[in-house]
mmCIF file of C-alpha atoms and ligand atoms in Angstrom:
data_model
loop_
_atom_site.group_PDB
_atom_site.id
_atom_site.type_symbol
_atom_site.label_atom_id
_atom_site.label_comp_id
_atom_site.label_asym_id
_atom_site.label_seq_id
_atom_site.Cartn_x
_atom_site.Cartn_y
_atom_site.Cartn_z
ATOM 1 C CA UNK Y 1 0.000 0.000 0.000
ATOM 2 C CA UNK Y 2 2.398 2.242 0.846
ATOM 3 C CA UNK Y 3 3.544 2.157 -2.815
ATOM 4 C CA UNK Y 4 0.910 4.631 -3.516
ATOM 5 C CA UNK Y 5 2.987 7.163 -1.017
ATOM 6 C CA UNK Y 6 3.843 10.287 -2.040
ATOM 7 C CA UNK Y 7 5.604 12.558 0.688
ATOM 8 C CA UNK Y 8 6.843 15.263 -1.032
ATOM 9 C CA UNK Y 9 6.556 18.292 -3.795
ATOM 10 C CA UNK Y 10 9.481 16.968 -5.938
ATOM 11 C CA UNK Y 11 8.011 13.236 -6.214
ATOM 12 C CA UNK Y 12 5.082 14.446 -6.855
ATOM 13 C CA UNK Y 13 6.336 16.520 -9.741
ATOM 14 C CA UNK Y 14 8.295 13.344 -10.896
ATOM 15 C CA UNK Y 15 5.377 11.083 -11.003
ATOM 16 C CA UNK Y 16 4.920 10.788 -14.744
ATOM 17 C CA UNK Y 17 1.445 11.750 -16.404
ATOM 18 C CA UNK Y 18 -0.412 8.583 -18.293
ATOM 19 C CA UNK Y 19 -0.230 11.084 -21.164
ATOM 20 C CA UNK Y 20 -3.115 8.883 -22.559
ATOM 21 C CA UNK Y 21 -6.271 10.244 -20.018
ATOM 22 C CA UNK Y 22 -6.889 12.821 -17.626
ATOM 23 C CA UNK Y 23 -5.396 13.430 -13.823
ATOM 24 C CA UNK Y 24 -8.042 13.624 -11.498
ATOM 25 C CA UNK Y 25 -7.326 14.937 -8.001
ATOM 26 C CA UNK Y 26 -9.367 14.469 -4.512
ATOM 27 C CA UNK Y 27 -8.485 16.269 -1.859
ATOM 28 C CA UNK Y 28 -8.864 15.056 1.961
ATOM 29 C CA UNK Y 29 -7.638 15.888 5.413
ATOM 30 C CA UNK Y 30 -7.716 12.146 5.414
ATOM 31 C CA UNK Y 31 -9.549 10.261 8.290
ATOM 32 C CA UNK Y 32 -11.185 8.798 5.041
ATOM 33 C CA UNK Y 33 -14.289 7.047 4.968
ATOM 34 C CA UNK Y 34 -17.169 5.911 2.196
ATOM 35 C CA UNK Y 35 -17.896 9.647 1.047
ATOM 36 C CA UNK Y 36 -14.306 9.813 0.168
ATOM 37 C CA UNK Y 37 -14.716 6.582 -1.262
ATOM 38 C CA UNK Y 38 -17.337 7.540 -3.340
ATOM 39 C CA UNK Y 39 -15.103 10.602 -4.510
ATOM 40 C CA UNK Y 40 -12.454 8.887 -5.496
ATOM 41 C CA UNK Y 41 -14.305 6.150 -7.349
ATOM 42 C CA UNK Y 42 -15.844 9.213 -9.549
ATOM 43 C CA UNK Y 43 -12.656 10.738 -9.995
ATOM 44 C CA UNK Y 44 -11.014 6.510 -11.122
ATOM 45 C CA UNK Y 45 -14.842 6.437 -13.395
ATOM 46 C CA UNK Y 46 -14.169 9.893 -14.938
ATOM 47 C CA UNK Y 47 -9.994 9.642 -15.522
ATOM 48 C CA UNK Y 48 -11.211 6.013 -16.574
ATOM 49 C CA UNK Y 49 -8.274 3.492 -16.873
ATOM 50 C CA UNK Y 50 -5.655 5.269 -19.138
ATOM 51 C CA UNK Y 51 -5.833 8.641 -17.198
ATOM 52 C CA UNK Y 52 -5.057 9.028 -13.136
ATOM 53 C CA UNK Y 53 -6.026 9.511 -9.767
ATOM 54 C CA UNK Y 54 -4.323 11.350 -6.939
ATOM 55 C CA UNK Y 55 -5.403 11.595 -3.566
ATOM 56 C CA UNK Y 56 -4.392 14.484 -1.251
ATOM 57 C CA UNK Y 57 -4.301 13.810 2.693
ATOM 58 C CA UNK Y 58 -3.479 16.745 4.571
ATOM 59 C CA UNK Y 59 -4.428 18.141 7.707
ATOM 60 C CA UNK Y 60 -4.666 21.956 6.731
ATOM 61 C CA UNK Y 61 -3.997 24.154 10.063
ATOM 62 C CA UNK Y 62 -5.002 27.418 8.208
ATOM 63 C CA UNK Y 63 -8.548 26.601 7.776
ATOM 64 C CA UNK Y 64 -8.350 25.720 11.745
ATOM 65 C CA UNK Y 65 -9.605 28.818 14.452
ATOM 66 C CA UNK Y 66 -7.619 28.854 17.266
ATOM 67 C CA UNK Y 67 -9.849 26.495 19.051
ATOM 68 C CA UNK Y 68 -10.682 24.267 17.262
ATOM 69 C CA UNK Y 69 -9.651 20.870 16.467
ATOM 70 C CA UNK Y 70 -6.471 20.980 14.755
ATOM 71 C CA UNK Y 71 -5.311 18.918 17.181
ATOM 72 C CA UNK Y 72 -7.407 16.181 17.880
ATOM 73 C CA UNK Y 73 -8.377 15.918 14.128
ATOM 74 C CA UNK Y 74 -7.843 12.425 13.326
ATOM 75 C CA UNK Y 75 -4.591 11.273 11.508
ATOM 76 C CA UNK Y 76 -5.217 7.673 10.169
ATOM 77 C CA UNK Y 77 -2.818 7.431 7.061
ATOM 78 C CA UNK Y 78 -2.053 3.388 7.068
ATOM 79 C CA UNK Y 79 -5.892 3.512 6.870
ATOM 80 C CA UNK Y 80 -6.752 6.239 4.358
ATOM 81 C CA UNK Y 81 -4.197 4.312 1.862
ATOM 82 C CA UNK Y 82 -5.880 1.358 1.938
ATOM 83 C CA UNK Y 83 -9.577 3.090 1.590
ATOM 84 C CA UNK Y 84 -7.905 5.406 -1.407
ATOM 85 C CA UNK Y 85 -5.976 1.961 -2.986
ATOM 86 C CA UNK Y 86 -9.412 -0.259 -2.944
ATOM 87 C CA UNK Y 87 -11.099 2.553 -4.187
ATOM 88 C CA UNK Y 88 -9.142 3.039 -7.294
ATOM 89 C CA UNK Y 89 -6.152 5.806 -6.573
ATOM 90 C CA UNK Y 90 -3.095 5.380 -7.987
ATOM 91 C CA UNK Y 91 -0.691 7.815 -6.023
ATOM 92 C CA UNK Y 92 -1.799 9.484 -2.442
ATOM 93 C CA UNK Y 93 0.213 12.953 -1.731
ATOM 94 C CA UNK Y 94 0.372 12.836 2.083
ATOM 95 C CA UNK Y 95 2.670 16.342 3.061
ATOM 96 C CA UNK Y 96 4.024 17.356 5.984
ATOM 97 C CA UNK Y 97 3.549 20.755 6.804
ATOM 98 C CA UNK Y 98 6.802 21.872 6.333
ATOM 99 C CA UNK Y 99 6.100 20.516 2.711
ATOM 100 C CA UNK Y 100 2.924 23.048 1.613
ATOM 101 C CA UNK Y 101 4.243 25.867 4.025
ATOM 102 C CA UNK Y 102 8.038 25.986 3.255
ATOM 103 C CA UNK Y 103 8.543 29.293 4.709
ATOM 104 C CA UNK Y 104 5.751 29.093 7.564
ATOM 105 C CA UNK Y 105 2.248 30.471 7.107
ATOM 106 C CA UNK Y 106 1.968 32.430 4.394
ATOM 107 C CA UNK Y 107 1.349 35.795 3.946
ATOM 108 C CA UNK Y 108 0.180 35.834 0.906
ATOM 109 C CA UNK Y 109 -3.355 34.068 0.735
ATOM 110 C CA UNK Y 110 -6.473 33.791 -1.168
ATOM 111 C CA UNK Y 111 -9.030 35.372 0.375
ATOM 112 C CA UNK Y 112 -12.904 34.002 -0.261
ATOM 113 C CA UNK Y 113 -14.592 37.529 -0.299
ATOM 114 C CA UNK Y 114 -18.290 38.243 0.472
ATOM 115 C CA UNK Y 115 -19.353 34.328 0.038
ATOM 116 C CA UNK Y 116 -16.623 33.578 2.423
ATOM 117 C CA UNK Y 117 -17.871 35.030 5.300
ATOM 118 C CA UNK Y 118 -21.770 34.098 4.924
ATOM 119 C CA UNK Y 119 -22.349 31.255 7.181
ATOM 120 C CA UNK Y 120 -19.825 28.598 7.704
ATOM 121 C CA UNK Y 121 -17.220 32.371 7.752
ATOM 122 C CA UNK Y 122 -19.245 33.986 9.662
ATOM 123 C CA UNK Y 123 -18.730 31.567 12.355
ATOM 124 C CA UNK Y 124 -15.252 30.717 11.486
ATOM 125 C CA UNK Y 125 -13.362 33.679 10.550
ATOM 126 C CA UNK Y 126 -10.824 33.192 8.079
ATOM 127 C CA UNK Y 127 -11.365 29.375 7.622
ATOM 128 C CA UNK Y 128 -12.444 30.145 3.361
ATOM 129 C CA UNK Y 129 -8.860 31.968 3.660
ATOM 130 C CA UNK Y 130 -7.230 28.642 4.575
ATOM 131 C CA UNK Y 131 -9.435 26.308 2.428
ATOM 132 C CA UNK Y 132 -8.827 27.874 -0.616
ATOM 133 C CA UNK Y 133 -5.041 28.695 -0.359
ATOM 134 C CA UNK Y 134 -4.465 25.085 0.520
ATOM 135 C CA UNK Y 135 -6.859 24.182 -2.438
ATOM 136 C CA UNK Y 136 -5.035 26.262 -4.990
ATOM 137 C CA UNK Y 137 -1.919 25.303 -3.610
ATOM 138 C CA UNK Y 138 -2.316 21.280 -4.225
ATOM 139 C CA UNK Y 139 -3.967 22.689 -7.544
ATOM 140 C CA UNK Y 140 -0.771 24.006 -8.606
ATOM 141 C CA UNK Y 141 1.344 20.843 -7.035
ATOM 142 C CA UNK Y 142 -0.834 18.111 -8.430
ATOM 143 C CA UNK Y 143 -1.880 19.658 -11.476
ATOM 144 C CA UNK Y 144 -4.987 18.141 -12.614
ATOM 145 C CA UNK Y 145 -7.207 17.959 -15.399
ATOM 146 C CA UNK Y 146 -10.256 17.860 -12.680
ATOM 147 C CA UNK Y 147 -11.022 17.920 -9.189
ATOM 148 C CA UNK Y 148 -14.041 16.595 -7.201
ATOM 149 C CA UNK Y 149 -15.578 17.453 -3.769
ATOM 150 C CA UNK Y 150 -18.334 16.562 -1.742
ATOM 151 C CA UNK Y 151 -21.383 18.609 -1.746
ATOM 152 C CA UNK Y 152 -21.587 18.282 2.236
ATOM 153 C CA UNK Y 153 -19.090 21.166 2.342
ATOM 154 C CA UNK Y 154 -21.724 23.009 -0.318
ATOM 155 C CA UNK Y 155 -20.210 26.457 0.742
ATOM 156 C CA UNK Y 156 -16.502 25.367 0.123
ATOM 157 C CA UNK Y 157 -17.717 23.733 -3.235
ATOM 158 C CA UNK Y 158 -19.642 26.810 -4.286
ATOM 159 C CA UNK Y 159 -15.965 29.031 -3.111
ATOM 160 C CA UNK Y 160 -13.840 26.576 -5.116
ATOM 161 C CA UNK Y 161 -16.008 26.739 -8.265
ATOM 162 C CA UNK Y 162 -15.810 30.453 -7.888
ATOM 163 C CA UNK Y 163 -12.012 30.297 -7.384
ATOM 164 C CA UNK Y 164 -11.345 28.167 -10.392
ATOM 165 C CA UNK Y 165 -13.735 30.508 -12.230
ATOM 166 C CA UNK Y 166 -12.043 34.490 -10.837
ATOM 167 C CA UNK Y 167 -8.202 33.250 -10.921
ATOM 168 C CA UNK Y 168 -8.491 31.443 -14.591
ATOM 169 C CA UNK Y 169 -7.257 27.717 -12.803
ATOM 170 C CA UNK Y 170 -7.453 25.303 -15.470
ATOM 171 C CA UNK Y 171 -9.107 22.639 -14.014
ATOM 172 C CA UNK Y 172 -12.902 21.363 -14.094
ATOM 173 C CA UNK Y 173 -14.199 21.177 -10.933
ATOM 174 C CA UNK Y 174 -17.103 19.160 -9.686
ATOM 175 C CA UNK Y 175 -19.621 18.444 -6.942
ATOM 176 C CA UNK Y 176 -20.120 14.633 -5.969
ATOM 177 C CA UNK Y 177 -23.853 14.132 -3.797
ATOM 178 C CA UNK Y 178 -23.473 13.725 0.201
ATOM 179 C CA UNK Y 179 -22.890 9.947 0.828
ATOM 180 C CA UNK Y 180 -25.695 9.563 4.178
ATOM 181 C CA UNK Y 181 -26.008 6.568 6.357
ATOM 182 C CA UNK Y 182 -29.004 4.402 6.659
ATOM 183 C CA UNK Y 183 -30.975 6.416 9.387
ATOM 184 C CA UNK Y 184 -29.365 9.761 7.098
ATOM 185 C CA UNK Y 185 -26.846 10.909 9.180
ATOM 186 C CA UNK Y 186 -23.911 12.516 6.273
ATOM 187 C CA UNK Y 187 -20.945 11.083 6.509
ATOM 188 C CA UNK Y 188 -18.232 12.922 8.117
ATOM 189 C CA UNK Y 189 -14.409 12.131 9.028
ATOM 190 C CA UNK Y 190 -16.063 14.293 12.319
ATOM 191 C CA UNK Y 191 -18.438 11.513 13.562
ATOM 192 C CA UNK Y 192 -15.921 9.406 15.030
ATOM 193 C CA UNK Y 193 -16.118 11.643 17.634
ATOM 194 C CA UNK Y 194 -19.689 11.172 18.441
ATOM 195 C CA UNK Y 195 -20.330 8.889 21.491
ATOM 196 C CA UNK Y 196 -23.627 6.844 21.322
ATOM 197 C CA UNK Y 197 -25.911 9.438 22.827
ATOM 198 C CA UNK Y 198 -24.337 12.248 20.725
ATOM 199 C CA UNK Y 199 -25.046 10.282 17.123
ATOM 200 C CA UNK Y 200 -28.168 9.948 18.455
ATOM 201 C CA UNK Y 201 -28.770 13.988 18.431
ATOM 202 C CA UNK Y 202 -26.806 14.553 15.699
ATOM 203 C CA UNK Y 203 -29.481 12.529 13.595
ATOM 204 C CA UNK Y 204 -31.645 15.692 14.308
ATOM 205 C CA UNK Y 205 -29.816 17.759 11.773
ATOM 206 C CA UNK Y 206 -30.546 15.491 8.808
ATOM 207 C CA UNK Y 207 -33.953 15.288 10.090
ATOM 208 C CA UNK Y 208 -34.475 18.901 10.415
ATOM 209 C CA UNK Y 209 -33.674 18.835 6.451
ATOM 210 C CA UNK Y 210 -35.723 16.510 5.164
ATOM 211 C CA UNK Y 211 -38.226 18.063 7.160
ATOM 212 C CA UNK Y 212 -37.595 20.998 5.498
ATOM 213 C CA UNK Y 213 -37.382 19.615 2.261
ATOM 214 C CA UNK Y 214 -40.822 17.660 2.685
ATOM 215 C CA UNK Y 215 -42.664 21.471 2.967
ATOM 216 C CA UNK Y 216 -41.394 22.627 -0.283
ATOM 217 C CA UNK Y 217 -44.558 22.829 -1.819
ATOM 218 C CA UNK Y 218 -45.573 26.000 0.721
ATOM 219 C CA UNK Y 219 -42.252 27.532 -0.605
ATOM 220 C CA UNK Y 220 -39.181 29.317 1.437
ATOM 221 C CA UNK Y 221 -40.505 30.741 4.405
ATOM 222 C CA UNK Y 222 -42.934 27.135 5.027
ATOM 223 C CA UNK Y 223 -39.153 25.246 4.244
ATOM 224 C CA UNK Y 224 -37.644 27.386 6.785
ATOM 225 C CA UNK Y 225 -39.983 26.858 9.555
ATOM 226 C CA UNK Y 226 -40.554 23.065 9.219
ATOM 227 C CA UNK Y 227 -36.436 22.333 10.171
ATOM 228 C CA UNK Y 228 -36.521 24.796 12.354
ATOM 229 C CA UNK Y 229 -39.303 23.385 14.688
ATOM 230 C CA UNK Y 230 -37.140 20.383 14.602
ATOM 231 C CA UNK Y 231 -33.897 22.083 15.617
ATOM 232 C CA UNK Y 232 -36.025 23.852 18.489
ATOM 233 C CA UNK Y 233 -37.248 20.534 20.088
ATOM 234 C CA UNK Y 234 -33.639 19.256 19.608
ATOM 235 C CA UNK Y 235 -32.319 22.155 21.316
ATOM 236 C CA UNK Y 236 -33.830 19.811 24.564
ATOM 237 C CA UNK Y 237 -32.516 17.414 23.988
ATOM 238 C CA UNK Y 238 -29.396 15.008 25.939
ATOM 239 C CA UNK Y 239 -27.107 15.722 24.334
ATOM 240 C CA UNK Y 240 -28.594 19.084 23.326
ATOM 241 C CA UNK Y 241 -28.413 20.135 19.681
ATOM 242 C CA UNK Y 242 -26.917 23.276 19.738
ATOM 243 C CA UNK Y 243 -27.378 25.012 16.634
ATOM 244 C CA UNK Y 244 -24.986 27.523 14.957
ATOM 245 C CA UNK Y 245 -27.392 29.032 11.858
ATOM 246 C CA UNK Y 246 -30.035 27.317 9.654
ATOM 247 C CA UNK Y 247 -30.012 29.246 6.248
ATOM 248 C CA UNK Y 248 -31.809 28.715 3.007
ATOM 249 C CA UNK Y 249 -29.302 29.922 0.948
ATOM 250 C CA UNK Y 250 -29.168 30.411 -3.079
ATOM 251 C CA UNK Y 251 -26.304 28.594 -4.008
ATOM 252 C CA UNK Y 252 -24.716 30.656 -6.300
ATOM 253 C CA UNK Y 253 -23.926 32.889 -3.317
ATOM 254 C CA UNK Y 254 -25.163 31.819 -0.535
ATOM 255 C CA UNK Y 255 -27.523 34.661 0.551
ATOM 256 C CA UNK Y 256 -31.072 34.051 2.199
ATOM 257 C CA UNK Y 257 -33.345 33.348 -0.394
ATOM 258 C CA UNK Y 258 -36.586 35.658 -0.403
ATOM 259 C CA UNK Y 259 -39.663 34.115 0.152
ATOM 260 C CA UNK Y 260 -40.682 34.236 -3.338
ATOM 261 C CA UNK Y 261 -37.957 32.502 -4.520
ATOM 262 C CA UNK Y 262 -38.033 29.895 -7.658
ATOM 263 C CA UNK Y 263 -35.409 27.412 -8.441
ATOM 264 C CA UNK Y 264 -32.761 26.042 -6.346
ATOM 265 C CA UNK Y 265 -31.813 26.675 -3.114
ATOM 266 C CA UNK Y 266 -29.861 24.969 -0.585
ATOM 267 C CA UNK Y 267 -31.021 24.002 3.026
ATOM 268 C CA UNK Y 268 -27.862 24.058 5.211
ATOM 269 C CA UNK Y 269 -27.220 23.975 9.079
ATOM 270 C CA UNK Y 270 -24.413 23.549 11.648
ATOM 271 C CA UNK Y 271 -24.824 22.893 15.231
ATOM 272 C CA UNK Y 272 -22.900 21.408 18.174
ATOM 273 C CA UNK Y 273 -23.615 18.180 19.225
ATOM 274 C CA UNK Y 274 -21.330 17.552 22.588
ATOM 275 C CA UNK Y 275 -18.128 18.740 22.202
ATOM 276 C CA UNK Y 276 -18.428 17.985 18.092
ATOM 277 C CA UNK Y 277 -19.721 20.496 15.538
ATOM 278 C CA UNK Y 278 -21.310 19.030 12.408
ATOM 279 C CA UNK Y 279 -22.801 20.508 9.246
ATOM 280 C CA UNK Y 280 -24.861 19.669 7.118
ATOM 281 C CA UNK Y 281 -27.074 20.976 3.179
ATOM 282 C CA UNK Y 282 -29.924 19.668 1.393
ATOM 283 C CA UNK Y 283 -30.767 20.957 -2.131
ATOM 284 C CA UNK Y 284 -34.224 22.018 -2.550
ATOM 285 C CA UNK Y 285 -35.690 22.793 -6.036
ATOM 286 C CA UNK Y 286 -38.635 25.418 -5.554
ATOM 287 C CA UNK Y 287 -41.297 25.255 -8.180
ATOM 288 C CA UNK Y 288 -42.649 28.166 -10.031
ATOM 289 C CA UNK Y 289 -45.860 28.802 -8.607
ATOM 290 C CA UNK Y 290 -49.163 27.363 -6.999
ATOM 291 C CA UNK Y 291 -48.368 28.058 -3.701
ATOM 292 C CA UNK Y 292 -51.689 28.462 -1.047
HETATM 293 O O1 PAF N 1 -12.914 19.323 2.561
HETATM 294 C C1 PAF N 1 -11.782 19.117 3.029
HETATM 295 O O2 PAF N 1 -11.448 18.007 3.453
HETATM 296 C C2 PAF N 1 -10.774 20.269 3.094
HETATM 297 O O3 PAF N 1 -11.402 21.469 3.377
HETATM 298 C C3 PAF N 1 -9.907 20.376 1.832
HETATM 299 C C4 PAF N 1 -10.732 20.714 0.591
HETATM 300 C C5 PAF N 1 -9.150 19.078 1.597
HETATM 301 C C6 PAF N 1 -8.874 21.501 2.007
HETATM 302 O O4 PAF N 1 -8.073 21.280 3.110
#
């Protein structure tokens, strides 16, 4: 497995294109589980056996606040090879630090703008900063023909689109569907933090959404009250869900959409669940009329 181990810049600049398909890159803080999975066997369908795939696992401490969990974020790399190997990569870029941030943080950064500091920046200052200078970084290091992420981080998906699309990268990105356990719970590298009683709260934020989603025929404002009714009674509960925003956002910029609204949308929360804070989106298509 460890074949597939790439620790540095200059190997990875050595490791020869197929020259007969496309490079297709996932990116990962690791910890990888069957969303990833499911990214990387779209990347392995869509670079299709002549081209390539390259995972990246690294732990990005720029798009960490100062407390948060940088450091108890979990490092499973033996693991994430063999998860990335069965699921079809053929080289995994694993940097240290030292590695993406020769000369220490940098000072020179991209910075997300408006978008960046709507919901998931207006509770984490700066963490759009860090995302996308780590994501045009391993752009520029891996050099790929396309990248994929997971719509659960909609807001970093809708950033990276826009980054590709305002700095010219060269690179097609795209948006692979939230991979959800049975009782709908999205998978996250996060929920191995949950203890029993905590998964059981944190099933409240996919039900808020579906919830939400279900009243779509009353439009926006009947959407918005439907999850949050859900989110209140969770608010009681043990654990407590304790909720950061619920927004119904349009996804081009992730602004409230107005009541009125047609077309899509996106239904996204955060909350704390113990010491563990989770996210979560549904897209919601609103119709063009006959509301009552
Ligand atoms: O979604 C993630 O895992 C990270 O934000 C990313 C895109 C790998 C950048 O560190």
């Amino acid at each position: 497995m460890t074949d597939l181990l790439i620790g540095d810049a200059a190997a990875l600049r050595a490791l020869p294109g197929t020259g007969a398909g496309p490079r297709a890159v996932v990116m990962t803080m690791g910890a990888l589980h069957e969303g990833h999975a499911t990214l990387i066997r779209e990347a392995r369908r869509i670079a299709g056996p002549d081209g390539q795939v390259v995972v990246t696992v690294f732990v990005n401490p720029l798009q960490f606040g100062p407390n948060e969990d940088l450091d108890r974020y979990p490092r499973t790399l033996e693991a994430d090879l063999a998860l990335a190997a069965e699921a079809g990569a053929d080289a995994v870029f694993a940097p240290s630090v030292a590695e993406v941030y020769p000369g220490g943080e940098p000072e020179v950064r991209v910075t997300a703008g408006a978008m960046g500091a709507r919901l998931e920046g207006a509770h984490r200052p700066g963490h759009f900063d860090g995302v996308l200078t780590v994501v045009a970084k391993l752009l520029h290091l891996t050099a790929p023909d396309v990248a994929l992420f997971g719509q659960k981080d909609a807001q970093q998906l809708a950033l990276i689109r826009r980054m590709a699309r305002d700095l010219n990268f060269p690179v097609e990105i795209v948006g692979v569907p939230t991979v959800r356990e049975g009782d709908n719970v999205a998978l996250s590298s996060r929920n191995r933090y949950l203890s029993v009683a905590d998964r059981a709260s944190a099933l409240e934020l996919s039900r808020a959404l579906l919830t939400g989603k279900a009243a779509v025929a009353q439009g926006p404002a009947a959407v918005r009250r439907a999850a949050r009714a859900v989110l209140d009674a969770a608010a009681t509960a043990e654990p407590p869900v304790v909720l950061d925003y619920l927004a119904l956002v349009d996804p081009a910029d992730f602004t409230e959409v107005a009541d009125g609204h047609t077309g899509e949308a996106i239904l996204a929360v955060a909350a704390k669940v113990g010491t563990t804070r989770l996210i979560d989106n549904m897209p919601i298509t609103f119709g063009t009329g006959e509301r009552s």
